[in-house]
Short mmCIF file of C-alpha atoms (C1' of nucleotides) in Angstrom, two decimals:
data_model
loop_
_atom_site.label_atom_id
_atom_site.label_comp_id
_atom_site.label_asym_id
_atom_site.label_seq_id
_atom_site.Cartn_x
_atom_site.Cartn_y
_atom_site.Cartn_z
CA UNK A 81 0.00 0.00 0.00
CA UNK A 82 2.75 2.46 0.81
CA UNK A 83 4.39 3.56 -2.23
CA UNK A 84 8.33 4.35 -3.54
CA UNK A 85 9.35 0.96 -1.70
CA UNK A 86 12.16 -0.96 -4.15
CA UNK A 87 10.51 -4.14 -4.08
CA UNK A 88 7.77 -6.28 -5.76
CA UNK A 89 7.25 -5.25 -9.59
CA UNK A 90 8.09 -1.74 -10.59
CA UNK A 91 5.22 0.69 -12.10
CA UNK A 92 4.84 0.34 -15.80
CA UNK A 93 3.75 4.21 -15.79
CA UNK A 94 5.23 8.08 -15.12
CA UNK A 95 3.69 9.07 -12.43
CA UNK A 96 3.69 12.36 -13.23
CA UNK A 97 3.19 12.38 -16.18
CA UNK A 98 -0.03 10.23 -15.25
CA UNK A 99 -0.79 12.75 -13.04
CA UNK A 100 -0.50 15.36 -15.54
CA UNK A 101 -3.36 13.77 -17.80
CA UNK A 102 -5.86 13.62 -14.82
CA UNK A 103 -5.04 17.37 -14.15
CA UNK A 104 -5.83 18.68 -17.68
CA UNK A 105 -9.27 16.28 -18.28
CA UNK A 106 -10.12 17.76 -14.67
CA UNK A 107 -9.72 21.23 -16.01
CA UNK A 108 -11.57 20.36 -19.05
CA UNK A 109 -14.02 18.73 -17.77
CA UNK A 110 -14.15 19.78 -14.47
CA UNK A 111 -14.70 17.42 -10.86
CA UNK A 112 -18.17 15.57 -11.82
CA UNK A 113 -17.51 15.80 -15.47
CA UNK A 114 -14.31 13.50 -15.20
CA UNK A 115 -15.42 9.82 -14.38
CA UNK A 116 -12.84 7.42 -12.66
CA UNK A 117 -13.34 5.40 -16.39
CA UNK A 118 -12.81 8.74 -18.28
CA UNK A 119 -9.35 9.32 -16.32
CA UNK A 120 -8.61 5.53 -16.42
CA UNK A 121 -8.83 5.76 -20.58
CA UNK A 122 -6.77 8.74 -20.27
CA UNK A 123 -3.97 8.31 -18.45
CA UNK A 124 -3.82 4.55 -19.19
CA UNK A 125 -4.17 2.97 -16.13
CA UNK A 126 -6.54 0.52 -15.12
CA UNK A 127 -8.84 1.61 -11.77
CA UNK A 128 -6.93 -0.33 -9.85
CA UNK A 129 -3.49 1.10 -10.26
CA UNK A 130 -5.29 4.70 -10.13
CA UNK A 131 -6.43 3.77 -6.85
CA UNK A 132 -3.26 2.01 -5.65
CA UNK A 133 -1.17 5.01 -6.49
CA UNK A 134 -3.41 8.20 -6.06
CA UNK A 135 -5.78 7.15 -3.41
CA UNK A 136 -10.10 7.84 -4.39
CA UNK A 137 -11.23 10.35 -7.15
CA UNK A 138 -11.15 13.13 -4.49
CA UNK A 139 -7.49 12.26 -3.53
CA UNK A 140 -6.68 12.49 -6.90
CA UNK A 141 -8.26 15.59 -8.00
CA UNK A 142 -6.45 17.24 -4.97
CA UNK A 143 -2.96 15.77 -6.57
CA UNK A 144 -4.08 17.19 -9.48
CA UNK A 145 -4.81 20.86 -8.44
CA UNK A 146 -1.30 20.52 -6.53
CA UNK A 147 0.12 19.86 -9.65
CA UNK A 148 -1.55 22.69 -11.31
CA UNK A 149 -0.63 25.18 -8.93
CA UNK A 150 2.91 23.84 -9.19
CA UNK A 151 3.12 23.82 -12.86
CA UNK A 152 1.04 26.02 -14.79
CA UNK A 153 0.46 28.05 -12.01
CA UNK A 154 3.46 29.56 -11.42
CA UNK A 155 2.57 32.17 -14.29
CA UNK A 156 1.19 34.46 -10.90
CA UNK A 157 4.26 33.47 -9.08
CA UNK A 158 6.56 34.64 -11.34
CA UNK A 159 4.41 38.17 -11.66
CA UNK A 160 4.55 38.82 -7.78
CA UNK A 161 8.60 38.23 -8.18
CA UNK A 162 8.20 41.39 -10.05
CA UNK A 163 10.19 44.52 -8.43
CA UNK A 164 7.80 47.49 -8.71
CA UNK A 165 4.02 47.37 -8.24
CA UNK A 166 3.46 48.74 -11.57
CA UNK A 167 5.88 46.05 -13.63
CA UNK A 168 4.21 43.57 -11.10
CA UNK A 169 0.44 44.47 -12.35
CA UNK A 170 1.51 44.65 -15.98
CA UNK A 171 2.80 41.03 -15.61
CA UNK A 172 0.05 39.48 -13.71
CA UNK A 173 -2.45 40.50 -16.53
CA UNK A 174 -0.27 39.72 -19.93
CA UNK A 175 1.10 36.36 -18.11
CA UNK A 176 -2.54 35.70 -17.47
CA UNK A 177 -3.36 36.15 -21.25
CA UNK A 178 -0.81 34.23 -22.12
CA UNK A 179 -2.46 31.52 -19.89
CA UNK A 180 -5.16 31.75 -21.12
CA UNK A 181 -5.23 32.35 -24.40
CA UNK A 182 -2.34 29.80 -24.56
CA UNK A 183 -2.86 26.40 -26.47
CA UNK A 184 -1.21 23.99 -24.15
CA UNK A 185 -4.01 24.35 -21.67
CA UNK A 186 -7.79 24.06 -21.43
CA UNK A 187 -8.46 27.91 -22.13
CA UNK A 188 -9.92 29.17 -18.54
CA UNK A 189 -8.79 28.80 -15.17
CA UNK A 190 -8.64 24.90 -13.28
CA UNK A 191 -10.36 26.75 -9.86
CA UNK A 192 -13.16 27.74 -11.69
CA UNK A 193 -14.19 25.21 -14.23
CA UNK A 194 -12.21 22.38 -11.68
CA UNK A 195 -15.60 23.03 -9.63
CA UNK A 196 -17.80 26.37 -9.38
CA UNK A 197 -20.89 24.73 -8.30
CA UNK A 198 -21.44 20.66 -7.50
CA UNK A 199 -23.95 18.33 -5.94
CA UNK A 200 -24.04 17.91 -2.18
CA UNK A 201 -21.89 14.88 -1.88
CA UNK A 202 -18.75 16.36 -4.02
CA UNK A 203 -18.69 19.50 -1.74
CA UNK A 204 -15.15 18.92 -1.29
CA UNK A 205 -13.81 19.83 -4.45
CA UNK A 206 -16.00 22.49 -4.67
CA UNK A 207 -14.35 24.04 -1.09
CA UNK A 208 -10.47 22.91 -2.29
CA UNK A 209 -11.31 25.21 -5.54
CA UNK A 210 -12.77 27.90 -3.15
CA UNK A 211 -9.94 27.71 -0.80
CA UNK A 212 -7.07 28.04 -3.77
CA UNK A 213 -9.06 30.89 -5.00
CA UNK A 214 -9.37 32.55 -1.70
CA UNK A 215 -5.40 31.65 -1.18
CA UNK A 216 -4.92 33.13 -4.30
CA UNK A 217 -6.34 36.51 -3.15
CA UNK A 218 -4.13 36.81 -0.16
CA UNK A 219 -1.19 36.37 -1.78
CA UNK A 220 -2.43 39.12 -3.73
CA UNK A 221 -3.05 41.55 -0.97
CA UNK A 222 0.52 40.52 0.38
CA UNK A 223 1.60 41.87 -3.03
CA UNK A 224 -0.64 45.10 -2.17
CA UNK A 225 0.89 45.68 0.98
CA UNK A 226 4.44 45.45 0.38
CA UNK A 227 3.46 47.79 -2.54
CA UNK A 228 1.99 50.26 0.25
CA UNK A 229 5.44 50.03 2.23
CA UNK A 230 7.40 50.57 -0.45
CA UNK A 231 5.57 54.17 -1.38
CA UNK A 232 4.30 52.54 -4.64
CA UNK A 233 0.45 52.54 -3.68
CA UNK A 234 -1.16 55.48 -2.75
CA UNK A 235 -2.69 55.47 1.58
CA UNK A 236 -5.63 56.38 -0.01
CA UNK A 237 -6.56 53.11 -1.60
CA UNK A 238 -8.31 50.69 0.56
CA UNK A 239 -5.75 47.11 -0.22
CA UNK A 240 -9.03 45.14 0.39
CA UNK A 241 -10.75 46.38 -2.27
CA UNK A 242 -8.07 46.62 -4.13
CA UNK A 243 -7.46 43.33 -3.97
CA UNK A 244 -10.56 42.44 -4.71
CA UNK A 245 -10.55 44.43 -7.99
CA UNK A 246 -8.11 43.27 -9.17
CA UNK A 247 -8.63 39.13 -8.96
CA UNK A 248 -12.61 40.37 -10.29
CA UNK A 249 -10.89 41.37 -13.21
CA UNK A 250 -8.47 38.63 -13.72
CA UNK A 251 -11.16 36.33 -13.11
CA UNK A 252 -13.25 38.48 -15.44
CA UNK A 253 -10.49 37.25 -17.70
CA UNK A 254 -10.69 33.75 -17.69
CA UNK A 255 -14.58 33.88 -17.71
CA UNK A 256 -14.09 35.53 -21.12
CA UNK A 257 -11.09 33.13 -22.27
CA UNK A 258 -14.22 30.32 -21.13
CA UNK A 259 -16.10 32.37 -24.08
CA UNK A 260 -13.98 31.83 -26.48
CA UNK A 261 -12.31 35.03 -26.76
CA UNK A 262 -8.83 34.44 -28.50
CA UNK A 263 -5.74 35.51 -27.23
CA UNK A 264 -6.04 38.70 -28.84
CA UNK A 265 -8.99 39.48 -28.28
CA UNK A 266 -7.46 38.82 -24.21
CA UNK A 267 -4.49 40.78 -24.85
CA UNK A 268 -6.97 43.52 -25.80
CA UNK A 269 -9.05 43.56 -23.10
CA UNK A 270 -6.52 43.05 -20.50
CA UNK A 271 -5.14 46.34 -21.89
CA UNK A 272 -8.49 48.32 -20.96
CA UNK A 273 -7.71 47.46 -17.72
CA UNK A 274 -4.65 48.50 -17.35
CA UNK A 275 -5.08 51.65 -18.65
CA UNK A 276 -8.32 52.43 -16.40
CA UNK A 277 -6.03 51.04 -13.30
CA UNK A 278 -3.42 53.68 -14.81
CA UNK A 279 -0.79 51.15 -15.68
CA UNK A 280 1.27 51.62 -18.87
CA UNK A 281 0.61 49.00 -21.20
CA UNK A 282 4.08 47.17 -22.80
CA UNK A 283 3.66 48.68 -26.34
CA UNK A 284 3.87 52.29 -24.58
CA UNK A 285 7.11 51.47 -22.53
CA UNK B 262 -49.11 14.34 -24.31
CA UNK B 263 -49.41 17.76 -25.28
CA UNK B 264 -50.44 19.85 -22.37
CA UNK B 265 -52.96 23.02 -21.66
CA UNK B 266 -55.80 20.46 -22.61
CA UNK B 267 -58.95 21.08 -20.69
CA UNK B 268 -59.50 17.34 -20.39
CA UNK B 269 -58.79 14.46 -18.19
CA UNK B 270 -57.24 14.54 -14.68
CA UNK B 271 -55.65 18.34 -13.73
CA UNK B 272 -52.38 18.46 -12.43
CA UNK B 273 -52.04 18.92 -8.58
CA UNK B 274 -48.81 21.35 -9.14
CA UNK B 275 -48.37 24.49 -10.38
CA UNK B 276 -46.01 24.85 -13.25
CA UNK B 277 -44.59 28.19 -12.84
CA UNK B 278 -43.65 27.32 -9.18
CA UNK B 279 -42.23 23.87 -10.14
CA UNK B 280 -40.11 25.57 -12.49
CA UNK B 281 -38.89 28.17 -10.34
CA UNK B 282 -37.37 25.38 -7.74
CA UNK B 283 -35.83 23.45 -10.66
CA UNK B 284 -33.87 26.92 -11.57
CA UNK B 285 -32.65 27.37 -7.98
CA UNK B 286 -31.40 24.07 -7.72
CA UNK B 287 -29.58 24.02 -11.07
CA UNK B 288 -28.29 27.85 -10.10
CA UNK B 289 -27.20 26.35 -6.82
CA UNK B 290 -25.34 22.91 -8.21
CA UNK B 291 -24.86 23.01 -11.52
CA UNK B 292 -26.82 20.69 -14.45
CA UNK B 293 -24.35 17.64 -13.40
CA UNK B 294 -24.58 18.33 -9.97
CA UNK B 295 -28.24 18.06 -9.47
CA UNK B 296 -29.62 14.70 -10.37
CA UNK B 297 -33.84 14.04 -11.26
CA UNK B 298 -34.66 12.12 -7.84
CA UNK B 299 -32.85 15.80 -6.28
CA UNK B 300 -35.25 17.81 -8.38
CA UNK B 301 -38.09 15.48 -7.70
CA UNK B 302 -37.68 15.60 -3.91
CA UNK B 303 -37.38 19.66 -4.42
CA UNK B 304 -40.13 20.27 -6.75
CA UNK B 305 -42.73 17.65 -4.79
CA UNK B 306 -43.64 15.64 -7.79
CA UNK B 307 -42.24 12.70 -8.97
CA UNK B 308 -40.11 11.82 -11.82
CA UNK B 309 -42.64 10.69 -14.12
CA UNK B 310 -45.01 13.94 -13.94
CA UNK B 311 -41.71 16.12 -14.65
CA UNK B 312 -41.30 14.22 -17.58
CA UNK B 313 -44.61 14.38 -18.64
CA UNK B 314 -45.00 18.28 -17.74
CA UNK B 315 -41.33 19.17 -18.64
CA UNK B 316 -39.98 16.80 -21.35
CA UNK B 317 -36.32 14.91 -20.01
CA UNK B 318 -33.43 16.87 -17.98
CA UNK B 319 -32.16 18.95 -20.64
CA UNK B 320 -35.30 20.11 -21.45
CA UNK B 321 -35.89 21.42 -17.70
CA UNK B 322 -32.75 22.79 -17.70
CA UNK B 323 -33.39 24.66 -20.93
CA UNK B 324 -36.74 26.04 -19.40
CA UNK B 325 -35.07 26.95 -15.94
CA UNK B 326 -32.46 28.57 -18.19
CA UNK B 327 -35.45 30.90 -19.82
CA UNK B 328 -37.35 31.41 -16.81
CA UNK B 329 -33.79 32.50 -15.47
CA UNK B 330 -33.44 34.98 -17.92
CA UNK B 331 -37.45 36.41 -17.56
CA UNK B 332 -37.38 36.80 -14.19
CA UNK B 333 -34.30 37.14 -12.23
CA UNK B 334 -32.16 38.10 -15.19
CA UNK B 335 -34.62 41.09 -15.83
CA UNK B 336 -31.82 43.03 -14.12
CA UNK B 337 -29.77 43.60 -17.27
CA UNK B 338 -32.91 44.63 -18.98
CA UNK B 339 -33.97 47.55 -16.94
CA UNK B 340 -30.49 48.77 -16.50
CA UNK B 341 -30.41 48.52 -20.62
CA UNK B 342 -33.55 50.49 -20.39
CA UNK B 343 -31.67 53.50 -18.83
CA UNK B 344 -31.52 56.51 -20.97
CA UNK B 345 -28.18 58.04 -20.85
CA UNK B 346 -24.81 55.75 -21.17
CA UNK B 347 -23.72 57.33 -17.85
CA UNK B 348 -26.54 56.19 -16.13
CA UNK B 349 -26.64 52.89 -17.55
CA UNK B 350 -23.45 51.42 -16.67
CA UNK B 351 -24.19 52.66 -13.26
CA UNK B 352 -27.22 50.30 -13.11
CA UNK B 353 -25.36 47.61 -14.68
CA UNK B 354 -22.97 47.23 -11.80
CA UNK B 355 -25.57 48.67 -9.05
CA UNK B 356 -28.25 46.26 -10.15
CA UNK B 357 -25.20 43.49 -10.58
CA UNK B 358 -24.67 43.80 -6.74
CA UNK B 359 -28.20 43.86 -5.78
CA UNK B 360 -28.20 40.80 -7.93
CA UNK B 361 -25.54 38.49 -6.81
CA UNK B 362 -25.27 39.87 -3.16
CA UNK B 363 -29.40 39.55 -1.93
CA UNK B 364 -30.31 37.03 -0.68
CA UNK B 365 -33.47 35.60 -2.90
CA UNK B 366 -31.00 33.52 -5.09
CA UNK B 367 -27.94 32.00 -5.21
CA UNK B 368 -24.93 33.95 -5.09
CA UNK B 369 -23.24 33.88 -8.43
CA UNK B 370 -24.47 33.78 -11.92
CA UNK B 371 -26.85 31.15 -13.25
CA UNK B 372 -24.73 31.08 -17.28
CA UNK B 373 -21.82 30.03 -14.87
CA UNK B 374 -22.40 27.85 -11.97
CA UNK B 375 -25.28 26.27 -14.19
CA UNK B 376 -22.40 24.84 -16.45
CA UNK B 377 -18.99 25.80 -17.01
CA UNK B 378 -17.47 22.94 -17.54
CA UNK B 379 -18.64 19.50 -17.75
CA UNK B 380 -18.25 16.00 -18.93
CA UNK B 381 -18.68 14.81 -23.27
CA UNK B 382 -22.36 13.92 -22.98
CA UNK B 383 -23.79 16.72 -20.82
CA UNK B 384 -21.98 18.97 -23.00
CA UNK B 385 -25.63 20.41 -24.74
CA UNK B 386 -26.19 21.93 -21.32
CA UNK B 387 -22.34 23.98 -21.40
CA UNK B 388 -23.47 25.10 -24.73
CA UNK B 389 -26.83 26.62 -23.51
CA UNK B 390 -24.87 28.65 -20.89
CA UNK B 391 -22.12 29.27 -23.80
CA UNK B 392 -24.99 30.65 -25.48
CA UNK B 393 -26.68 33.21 -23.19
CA UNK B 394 -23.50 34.70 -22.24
CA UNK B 395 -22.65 35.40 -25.81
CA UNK B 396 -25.77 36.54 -26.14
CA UNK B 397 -25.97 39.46 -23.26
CA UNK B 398 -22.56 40.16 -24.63
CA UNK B 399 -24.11 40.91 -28.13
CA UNK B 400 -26.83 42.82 -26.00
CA UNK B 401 -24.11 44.67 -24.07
CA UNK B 402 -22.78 45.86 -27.55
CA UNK B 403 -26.01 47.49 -29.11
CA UNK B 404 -26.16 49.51 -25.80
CA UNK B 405 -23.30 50.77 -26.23
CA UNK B 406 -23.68 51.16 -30.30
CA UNK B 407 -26.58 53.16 -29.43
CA UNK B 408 -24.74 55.05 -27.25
CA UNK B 409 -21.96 56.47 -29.30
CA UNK B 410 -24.69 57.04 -31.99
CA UNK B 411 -25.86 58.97 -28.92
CA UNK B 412 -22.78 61.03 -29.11
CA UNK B 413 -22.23 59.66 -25.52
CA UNK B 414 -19.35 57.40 -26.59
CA UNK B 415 -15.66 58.50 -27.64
CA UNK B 416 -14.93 57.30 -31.52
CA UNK B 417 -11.46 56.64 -30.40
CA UNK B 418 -12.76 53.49 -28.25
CA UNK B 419 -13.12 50.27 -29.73
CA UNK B 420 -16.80 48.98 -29.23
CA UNK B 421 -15.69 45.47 -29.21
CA UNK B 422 -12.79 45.65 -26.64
CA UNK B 423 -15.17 48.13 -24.13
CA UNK B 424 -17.92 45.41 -24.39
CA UNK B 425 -15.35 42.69 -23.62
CA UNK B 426 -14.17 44.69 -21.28
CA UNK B 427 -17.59 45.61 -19.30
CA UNK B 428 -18.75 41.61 -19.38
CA UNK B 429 -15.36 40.69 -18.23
CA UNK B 430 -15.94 42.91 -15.16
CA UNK B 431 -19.45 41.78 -14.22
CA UNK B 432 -18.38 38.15 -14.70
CA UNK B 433 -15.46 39.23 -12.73
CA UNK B 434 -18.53 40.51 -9.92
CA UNK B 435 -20.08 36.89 -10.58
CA UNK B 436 -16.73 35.06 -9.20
CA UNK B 437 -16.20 37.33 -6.65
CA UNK B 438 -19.71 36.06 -5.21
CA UNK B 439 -19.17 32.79 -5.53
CA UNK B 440 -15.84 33.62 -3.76
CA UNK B 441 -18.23 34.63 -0.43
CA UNK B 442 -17.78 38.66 -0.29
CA UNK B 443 -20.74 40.29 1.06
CA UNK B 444 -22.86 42.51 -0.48
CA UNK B 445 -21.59 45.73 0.85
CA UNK B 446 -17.96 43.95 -0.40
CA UNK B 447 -19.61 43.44 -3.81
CA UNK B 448 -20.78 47.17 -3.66
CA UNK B 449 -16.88 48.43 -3.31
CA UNK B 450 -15.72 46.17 -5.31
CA UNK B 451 -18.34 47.50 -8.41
CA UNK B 452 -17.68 51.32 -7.29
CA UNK B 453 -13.72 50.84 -7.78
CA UNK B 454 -15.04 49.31 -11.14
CA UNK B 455 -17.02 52.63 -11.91
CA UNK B 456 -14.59 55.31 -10.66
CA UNK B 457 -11.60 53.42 -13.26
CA UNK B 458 -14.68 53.75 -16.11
CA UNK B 459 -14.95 57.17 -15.22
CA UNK B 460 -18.21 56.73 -13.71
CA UNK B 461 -19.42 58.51 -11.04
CA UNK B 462 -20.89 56.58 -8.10
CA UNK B 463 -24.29 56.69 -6.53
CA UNK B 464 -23.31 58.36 -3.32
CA UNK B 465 -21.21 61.24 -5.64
CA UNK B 466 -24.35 62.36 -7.36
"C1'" DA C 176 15.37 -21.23 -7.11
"C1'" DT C 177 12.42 -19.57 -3.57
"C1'" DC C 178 10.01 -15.99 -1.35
"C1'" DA C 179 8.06 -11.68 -0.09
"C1'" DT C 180 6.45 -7.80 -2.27
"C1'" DT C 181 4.40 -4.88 -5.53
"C1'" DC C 182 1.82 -4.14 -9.72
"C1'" DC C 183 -1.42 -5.10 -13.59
"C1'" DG C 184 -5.79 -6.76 -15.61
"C1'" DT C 185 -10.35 -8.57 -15.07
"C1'" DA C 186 -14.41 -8.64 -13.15
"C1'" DA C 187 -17.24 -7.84 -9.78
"C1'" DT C 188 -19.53 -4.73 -6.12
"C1'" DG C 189 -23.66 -1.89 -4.61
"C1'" DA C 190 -25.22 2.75 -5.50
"C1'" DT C 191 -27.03 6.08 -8.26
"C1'" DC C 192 -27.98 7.83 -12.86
"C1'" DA C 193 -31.85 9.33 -16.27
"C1'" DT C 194 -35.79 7.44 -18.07
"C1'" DT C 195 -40.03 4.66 -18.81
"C1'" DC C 196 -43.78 1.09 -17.96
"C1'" DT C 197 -47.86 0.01 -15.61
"C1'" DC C 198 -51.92 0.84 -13.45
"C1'" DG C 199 -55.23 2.99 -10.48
"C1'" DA C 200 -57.21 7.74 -9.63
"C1'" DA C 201 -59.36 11.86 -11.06
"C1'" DT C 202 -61.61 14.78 -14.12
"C1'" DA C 203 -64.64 16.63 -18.47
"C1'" DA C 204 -67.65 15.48 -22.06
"C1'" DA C 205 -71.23 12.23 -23.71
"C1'" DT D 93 -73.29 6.73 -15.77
"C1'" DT D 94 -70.36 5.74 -19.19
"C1'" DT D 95 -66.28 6.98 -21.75
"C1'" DA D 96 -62.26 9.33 -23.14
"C1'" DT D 97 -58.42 11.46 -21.35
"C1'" DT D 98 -54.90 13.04 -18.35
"C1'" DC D 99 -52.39 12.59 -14.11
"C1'" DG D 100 -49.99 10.44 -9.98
"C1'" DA D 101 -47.44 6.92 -7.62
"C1'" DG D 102 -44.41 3.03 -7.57
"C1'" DA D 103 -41.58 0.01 -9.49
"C1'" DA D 104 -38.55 -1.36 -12.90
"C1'" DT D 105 -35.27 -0.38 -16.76
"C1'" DG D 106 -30.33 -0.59 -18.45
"C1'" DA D 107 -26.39 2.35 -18.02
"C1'" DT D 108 -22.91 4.35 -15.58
"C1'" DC D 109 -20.99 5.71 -11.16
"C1'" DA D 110 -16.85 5.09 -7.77
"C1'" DT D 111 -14.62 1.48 -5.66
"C1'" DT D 112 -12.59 -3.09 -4.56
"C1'" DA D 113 -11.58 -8.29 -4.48
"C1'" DC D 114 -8.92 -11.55 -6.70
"C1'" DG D 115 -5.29 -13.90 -9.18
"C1'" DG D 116 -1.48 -13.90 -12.24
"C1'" DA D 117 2.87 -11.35 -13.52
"C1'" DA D 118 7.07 -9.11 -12.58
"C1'" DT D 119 10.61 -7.66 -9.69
"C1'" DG D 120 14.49 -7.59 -5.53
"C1'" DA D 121 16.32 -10.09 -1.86
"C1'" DT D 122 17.95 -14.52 -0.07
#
DNA sequence: ATCATTCCGTAATGATCATTCTCGAATAAA
DNA sequence: TTTATTCGAGAATGATCATTACGGAATGAT
């Protein structure tokens, strides 16, 4: 039952890369979409070994939104490793568009389509999509306030709504991305914002 | 069969009302995430009168989906109704927040927790919701057509990218809900929204 | 070569899914 | 009252759901 022991017969399968399957057909397809024989097709594993190595469907659709917070994810990370607040906005919207106007992934965002709304007895995916989302946010504000210390964000601003602003927006984003817009249409929109927030956009710099 | 005949046995429910708890429980869970014998136990009648009176679960869904938009959804309509552009983008988001942050319906937006994502043979249902997005989008646009006919509109803006722009911020509203913020949260959040557009807000008129 | 251990494949589990069949009950027209 | 018609309730349909039991296959250690 315990796993990464040397003996007995060795996996015939990546377990990442495994892993990696079940992530994007739960982004596609989101929490109840995705049946255990959907993701067994997919990644190529029988039930059993899905079981043996991931644990129940819940188990492994919180692997999976590890994995996309770890991986595709980072695109946020790397925009809060940005210096200034301003270069730091400007990256958080054009690495979103690149997200999600990208062709490598399902074009919207794994917390939203992973599980918005669900029946009563998948709650739990429904409050681990809530929870990243809300984790998200406060990362965010972090972001905010080291802004505010550093001079770059005017006392005047409230952070909280702030904050708030701004993920509406980004999620405003990947709602539209869920639309169909392309990435251009994205890289447009994205660009009204920053200008109302006051932010030079990259072609002006 | 066909209903609305005066003949045989009446029916010891009243449509309208029926329908109304079928929409709440598909704006609450989702089409996947709320099965028949939920809607039957909600609605008080049993499967087989629903699928007499209703036709089978897409077809429900399809109805809820329409009553959604005659009723509750009327929101859109009589800010659209407003005369100057000024005035209505104000009710857009003010009406927005009364929307998603009372507390007669669910807290987010029916076109998105009724179906973002969701597995290959429910996919008729994604497609409604597709659909009536894309549609208040197209709606969104002829306001604001009408409104630079109006003179009330700068050329220089690009109706397309505002319009993308405008739905991508009430859908942005929509997540925040869903996210938990309050109403008065939802009412700061859609004020920031206004001042960026250059709108003025209720309490500055 | 034997053995413990781990994995794979098959097939089953009971539950729930949407949907329909059957039949008695209730009503309007005759 | 008879008859045609519609409805309600319950049970049954086959399919799919997540999950697991079982037995053979493949490995490392001895």
């Amino acid at each position: 039952m315990r796993p990464s022991n040397k003996l007995g017969r060795p996996a015939a399968f990546d377990k990442d890369a495994a892993l990696d399957v079940a992530m994007r057909l739960f982004w596609e397809r989101g929490y109840e979409g995705t049946s255990m024989a959907d993701l067994s097709h997919a990644m190529g594993i029988h039930p059993s070994s899905i079981y043996a190595a991931f644990g129940d469907k819940q188990a492994l659709f919180a692997l999976a939104a590890k994995r996309y917070l770890e991986v595709p994810g980072q695109y946020m990370v790397r925009a809060l490793a940005e210096p200034t607040f301003e270069t730091f906005v400007q990256a958080a919207f054009y690495n979103t568009v690149e997200f999600l106007g990208g062709k490598e992934y399902p074009a919207s965002c794994f917390t939203l389509t992973g599980s918005l709304s669900c029946g009563v007895d998948t709650e739990p995916a429904k409050a681990l999509m809530l929870d990243i989302r809300l984790r998200n946010e406060a990362v965010l504000k972090g972001r905010l306030l080291k802004a505010r210390r550093a001079g770059e964000f005017s006392k005047e601003e409230n952070i909280d709504d702030y904050t708030r602003y701004l993920s509406s927006l980004l999620s405003g984003l990947a709602v539209q991305a869920a639309n169909g817009s392309t990435r251009a249409q994205l890289k447009r929109t994205a660009e009204l914002a920053l200008r109302h927030l006051g932010i030079r956009v990259r072609s002006e710099v």
